[in-house]
mmCIF file of C-alpha atoms and ligand atoms in Angstrom:
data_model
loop_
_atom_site.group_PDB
_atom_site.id
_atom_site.type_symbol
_atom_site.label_atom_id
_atom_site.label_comp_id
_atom_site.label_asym_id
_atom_site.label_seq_id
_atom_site.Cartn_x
_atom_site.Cartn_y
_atom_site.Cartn_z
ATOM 1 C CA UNK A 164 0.000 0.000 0.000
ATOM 2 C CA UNK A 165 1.323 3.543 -0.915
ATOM 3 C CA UNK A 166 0.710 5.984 1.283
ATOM 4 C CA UNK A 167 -1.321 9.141 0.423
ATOM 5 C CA UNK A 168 0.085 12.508 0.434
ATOM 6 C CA UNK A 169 -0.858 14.076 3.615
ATOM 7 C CA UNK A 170 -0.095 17.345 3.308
ATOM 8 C CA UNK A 171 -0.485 17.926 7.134
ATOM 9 C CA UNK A 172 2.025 15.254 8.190
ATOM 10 C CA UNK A 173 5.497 16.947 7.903
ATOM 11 C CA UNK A 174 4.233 20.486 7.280
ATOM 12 C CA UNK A 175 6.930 21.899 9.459
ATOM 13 C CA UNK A 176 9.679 20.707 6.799
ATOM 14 C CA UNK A 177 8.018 22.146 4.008
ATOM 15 C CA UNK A 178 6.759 25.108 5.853
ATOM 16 C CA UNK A 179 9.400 27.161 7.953
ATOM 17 C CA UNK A 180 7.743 28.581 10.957
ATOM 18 C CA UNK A 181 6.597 32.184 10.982
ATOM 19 C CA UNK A 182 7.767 34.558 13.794
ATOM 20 C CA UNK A 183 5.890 37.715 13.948
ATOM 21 C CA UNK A 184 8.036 40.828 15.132
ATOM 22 C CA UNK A 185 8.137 44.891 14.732
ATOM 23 C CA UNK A 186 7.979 45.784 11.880
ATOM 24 C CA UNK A 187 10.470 48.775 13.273
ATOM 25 C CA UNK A 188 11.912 47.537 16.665
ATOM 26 C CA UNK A 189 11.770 50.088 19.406
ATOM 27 C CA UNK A 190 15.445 48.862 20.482
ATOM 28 C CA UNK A 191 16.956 50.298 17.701
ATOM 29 C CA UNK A 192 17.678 46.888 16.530
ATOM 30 C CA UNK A 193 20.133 45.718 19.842
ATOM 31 C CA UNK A 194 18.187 42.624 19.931
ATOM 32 C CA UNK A 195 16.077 43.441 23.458
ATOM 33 C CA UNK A 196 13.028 42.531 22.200
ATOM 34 C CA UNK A 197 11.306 39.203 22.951
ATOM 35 C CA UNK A 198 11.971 38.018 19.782
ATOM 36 C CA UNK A 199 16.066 37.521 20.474
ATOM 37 C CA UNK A 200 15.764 34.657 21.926
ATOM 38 C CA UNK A 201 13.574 32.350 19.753
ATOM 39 C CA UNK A 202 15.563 33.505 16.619
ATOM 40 C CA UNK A 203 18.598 32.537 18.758
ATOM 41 C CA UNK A 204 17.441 29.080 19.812
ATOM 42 C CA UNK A 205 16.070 28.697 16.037
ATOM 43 C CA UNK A 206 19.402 29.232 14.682
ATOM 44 C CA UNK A 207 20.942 26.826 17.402
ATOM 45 C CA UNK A 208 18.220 24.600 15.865
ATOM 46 C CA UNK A 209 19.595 25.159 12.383
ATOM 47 C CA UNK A 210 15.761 25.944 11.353
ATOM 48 C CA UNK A 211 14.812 28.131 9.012
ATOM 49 C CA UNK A 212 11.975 30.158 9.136
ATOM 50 C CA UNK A 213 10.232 33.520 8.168
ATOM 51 C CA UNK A 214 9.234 36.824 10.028
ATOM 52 C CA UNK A 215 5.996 38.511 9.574
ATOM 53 C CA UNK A 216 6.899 41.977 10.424
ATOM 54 C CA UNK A 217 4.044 44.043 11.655
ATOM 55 C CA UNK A 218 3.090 47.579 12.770
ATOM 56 C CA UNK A 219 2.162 48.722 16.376
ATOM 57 C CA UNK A 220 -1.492 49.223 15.306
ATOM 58 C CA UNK A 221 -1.538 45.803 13.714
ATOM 59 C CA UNK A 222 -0.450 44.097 17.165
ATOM 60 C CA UNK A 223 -3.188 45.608 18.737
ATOM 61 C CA UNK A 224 -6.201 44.804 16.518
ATOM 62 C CA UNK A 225 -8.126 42.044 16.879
ATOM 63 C CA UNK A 226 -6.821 39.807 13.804
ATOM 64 C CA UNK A 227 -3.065 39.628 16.462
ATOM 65 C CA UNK A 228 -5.340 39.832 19.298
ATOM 66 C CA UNK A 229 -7.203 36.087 18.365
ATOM 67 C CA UNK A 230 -3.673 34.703 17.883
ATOM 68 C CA UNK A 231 -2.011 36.266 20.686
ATOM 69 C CA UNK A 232 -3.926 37.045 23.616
ATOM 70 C CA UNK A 233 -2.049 40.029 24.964
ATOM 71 C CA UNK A 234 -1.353 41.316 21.433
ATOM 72 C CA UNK A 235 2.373 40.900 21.556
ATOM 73 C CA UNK A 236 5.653 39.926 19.537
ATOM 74 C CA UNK A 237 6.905 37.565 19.334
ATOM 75 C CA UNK A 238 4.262 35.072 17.816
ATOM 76 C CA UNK A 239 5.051 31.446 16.792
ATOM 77 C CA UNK A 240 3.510 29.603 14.143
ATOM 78 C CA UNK A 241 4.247 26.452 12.757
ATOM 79 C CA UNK A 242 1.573 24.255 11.316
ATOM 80 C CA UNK A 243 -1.015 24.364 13.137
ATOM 81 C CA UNK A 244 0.535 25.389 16.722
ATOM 82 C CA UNK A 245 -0.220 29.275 17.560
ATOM 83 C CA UNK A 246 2.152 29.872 20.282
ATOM 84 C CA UNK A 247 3.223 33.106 22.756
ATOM 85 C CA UNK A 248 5.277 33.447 25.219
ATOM 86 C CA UNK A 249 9.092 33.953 24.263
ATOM 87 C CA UNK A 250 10.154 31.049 26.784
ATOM 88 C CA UNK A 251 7.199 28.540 25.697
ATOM 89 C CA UNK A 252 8.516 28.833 22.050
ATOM 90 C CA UNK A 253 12.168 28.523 23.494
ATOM 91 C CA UNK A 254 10.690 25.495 24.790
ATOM 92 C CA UNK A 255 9.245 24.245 22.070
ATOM 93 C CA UNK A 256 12.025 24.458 19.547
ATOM 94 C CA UNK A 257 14.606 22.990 22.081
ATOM 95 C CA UNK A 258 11.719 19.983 22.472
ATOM 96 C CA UNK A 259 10.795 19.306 19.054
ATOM 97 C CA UNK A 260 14.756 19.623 17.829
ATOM 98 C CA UNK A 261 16.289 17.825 20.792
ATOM 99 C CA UNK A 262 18.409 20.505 21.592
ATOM 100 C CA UNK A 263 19.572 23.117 24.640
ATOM 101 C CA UNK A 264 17.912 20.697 26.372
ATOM 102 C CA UNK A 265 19.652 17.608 28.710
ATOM 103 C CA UNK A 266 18.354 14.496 28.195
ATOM 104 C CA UNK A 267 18.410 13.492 31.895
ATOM 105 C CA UNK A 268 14.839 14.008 33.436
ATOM 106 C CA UNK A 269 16.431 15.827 36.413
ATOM 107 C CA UNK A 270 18.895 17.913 34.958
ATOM 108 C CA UNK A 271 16.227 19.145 32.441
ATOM 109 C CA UNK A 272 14.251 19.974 34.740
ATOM 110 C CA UNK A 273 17.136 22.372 36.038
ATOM 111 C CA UNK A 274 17.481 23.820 33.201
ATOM 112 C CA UNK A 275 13.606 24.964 32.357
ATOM 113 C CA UNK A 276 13.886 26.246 35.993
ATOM 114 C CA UNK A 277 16.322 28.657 34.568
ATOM 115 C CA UNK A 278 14.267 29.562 31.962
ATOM 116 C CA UNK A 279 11.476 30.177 34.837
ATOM 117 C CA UNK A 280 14.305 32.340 36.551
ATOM 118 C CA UNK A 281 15.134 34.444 33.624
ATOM 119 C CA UNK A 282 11.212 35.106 33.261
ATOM 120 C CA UNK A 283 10.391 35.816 36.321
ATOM 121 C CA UNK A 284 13.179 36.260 39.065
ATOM 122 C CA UNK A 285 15.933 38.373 37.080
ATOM 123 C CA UNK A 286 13.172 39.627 34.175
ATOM 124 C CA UNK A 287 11.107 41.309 36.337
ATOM 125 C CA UNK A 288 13.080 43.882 38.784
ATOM 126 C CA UNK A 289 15.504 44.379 35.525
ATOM 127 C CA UNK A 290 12.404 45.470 33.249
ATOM 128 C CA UNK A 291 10.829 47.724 35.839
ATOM 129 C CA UNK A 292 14.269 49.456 36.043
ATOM 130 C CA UNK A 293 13.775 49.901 31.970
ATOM 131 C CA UNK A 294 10.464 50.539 31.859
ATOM 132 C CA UNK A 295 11.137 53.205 34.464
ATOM 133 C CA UNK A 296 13.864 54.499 32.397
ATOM 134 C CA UNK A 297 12.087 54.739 29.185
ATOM 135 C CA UNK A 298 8.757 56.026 30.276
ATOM 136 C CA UNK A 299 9.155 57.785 33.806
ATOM 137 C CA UNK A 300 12.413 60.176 33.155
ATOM 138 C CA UNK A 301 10.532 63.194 32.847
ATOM 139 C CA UNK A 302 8.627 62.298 35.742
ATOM 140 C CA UNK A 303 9.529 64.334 39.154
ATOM 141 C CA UNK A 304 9.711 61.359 41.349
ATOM 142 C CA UNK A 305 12.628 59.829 38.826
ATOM 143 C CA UNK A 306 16.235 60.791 40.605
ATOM 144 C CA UNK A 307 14.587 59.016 43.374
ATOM 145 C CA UNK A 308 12.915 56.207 42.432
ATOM 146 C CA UNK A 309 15.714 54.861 39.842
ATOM 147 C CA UNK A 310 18.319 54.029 42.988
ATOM 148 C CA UNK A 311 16.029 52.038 44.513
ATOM 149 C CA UNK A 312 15.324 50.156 41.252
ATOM 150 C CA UNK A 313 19.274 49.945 40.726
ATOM 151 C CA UNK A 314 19.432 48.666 44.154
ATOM 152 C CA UNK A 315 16.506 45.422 43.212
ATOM 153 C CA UNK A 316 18.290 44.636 40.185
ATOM 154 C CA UNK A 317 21.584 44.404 42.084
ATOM 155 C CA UNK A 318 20.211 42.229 44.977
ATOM 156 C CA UNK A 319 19.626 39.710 41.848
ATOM 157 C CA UNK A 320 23.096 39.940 40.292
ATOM 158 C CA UNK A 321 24.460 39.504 43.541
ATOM 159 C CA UNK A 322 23.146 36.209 44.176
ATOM 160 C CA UNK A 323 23.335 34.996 40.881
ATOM 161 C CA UNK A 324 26.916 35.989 40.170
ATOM 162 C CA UNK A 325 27.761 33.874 43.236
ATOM 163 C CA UNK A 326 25.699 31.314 42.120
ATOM 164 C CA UNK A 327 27.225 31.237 38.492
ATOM 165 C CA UNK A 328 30.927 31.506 39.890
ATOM 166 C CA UNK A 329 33.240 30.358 36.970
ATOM 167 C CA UNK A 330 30.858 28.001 35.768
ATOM 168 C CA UNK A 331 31.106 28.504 31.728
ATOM 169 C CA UNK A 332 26.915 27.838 31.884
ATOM 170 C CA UNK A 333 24.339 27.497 34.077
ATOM 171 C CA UNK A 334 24.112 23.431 33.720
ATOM 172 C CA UNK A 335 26.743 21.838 32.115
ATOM 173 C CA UNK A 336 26.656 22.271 28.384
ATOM 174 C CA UNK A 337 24.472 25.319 26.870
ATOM 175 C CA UNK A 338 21.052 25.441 26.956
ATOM 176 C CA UNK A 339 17.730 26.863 26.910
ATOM 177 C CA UNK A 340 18.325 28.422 30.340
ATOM 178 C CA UNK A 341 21.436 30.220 29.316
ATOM 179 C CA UNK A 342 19.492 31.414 26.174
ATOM 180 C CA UNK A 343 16.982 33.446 28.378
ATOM 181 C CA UNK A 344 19.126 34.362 31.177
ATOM 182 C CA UNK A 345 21.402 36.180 28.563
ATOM 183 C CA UNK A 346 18.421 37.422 26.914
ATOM 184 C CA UNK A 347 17.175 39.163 29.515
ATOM 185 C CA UNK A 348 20.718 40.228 31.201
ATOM 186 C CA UNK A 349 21.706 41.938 27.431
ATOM 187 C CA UNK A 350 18.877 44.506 28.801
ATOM 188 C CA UNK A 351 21.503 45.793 31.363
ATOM 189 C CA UNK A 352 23.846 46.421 28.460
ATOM 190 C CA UNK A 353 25.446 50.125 28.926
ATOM 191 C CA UNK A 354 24.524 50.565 32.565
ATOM 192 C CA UNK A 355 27.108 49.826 34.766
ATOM 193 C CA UNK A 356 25.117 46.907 36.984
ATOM 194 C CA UNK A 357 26.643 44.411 34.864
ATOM 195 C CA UNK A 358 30.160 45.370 34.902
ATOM 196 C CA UNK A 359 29.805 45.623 38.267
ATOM 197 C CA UNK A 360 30.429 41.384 38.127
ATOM 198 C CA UNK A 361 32.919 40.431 35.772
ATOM 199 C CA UNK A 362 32.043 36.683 35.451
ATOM 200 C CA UNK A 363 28.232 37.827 34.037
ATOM 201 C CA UNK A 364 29.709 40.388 31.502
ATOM 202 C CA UNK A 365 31.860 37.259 30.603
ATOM 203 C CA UNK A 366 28.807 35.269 30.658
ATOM 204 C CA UNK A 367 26.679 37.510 28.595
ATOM 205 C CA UNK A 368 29.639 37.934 26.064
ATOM 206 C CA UNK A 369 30.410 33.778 25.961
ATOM 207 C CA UNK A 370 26.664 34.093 24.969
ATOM 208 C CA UNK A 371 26.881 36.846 22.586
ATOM 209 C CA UNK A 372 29.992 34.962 20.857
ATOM 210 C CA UNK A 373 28.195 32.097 19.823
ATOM 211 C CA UNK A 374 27.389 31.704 15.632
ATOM 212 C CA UNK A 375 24.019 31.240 16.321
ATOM 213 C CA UNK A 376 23.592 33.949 18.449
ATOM 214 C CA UNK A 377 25.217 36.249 15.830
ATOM 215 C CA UNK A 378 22.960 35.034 13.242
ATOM 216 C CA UNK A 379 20.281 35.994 15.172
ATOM 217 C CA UNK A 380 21.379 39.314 15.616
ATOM 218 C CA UNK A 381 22.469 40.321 12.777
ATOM 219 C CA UNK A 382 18.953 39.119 11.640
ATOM 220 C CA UNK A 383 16.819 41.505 13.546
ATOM 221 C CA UNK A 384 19.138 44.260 12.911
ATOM 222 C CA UNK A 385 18.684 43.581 9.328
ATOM 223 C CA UNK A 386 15.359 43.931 9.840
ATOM 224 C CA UNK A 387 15.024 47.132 11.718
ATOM 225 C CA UNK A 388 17.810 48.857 9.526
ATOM 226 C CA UNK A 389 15.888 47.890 6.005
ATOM 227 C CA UNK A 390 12.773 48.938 7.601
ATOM 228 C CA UNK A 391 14.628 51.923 8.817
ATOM 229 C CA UNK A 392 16.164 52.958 5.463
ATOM 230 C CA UNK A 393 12.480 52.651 3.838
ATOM 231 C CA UNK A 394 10.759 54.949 5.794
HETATM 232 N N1 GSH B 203 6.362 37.647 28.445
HETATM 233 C C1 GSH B 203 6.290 37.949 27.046
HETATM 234 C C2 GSH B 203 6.626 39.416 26.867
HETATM 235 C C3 GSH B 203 6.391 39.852 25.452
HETATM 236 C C4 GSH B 203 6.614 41.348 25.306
HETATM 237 O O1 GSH B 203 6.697 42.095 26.291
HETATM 238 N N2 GSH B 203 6.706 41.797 24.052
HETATM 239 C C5 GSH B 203 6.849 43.210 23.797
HETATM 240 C C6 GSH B 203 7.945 43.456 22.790
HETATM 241 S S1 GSH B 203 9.515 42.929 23.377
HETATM 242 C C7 GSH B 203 5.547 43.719 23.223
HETATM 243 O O2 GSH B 203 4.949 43.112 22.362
HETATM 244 N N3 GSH B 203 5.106 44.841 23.764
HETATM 245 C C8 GSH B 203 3.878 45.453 23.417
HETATM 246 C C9 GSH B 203 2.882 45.303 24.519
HETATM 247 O O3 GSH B 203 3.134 44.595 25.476
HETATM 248 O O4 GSH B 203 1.838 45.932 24.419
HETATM 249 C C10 GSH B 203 7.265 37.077 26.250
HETATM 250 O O5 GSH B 203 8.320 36.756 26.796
HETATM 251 O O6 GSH B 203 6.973 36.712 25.101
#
């Protein structure tokens, strides 16, 4: 018996998956937004796939909306999976391509605790710093509000820079934890928090030196400088 085409079957090989991103990034192109790190773990993957770039008005409407429910970037789709959530997607990719991932039950789940860390742990006192930075400057209560904000960030960087010590990554070989831990630490780029350890701006760097890493970067810059130049 010869099997019938279905076309469903290996529709991820035939059909790279489609990340949705700015159309114009509001980094500038460093690679800070949420997309960084599933481009980065795609290219670890070796898998191809295509952006759909969109505009801030798009990501708000209701066609993003029924896809994503917060109407964010970055958006994953690959046959029929919808999915959100930067670190779900990291997830997924390192799941379905057996990668940045250990095989031993216990030491994989270390390593999605990481990712948990990154998302919640170090992400959130390090975005309120940004968000603080980028929308509250003019703001009177500013001078004195970002010290304190400097001071939660550093609380975290203390205890993880112990934690990390020499260690070249966070378990063993590299993995999906050190893909969102850098992620998110690449946000404290040009303050001086970072520097203030010199194994995590080794870290971060180790990170930033990888191929696939570059790729990735040099992808969304592309991006944001074409989109840049055609305005
Ligand atoms: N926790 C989400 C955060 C996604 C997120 O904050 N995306 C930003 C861009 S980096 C965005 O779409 N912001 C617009 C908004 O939240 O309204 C993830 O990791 O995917």
């Amino acid at each position: 018996v010869i099997a019938s085409y279905q076309p469903d079957e290996h529709y991820s090989f035939i059909m790279p998956p489609t990340l949705t991103v700015f159309e114009r990034a509001p980094d500038g192109g460093r690679g800070l937004t949420r997309d960084m790190a599933v481009r980065w773990a795609l290219e670890e993957a070796g898998q191809s796939y295509s952006t759909h770039q969109i505009s801030f008005q798009y990501l708000k409407g209701p066609q993003h909306k029924s896809a994503h429910p917060f109407g964010q970037i970055p958006l994953y789709q690959e046959n029929k999976l919808n999915l959100f959530e930067s670190g779900a997607i990291v997830l997924h990719i390192a799941e379905t391509h057996k990668i940045l991932l250990p095989d031993d039950a216990n030491a994989r789940s270390r390593v999605i605790a990481w990712m948990f860390a990154a998302l919640s742990t170090l992400e959130a006192p390090i975005v309120e710093r940004s968000n603080a930075y980028r929308f509250e400057r003019e703001e009177s209560w500013y001078e004195a509000r970002m010290p304190r904000l400097n001071e939660r960030v550093r609380y975290r960087l203390r205890d993880f820079s112990a934690y990390l010590g020499e260690k070249e990554w966070l378990e063993g070989e590299f993995g999906a934890g050190d893909v969102m831990v850098i992620a998110i630490l690449r946000w404290l780029k040009g303050s001086e928090l970072l520097e203030e350890h010199a194994n995590l701006a080794a870290y971060v760097a180790r990170g930033e030196a990888r191929p696939a890493y570059k790729r990735a970067f040099e992808a969304q810059l592309a991006l944001f400088t074409k989109a840049s130049q055609g305005a």
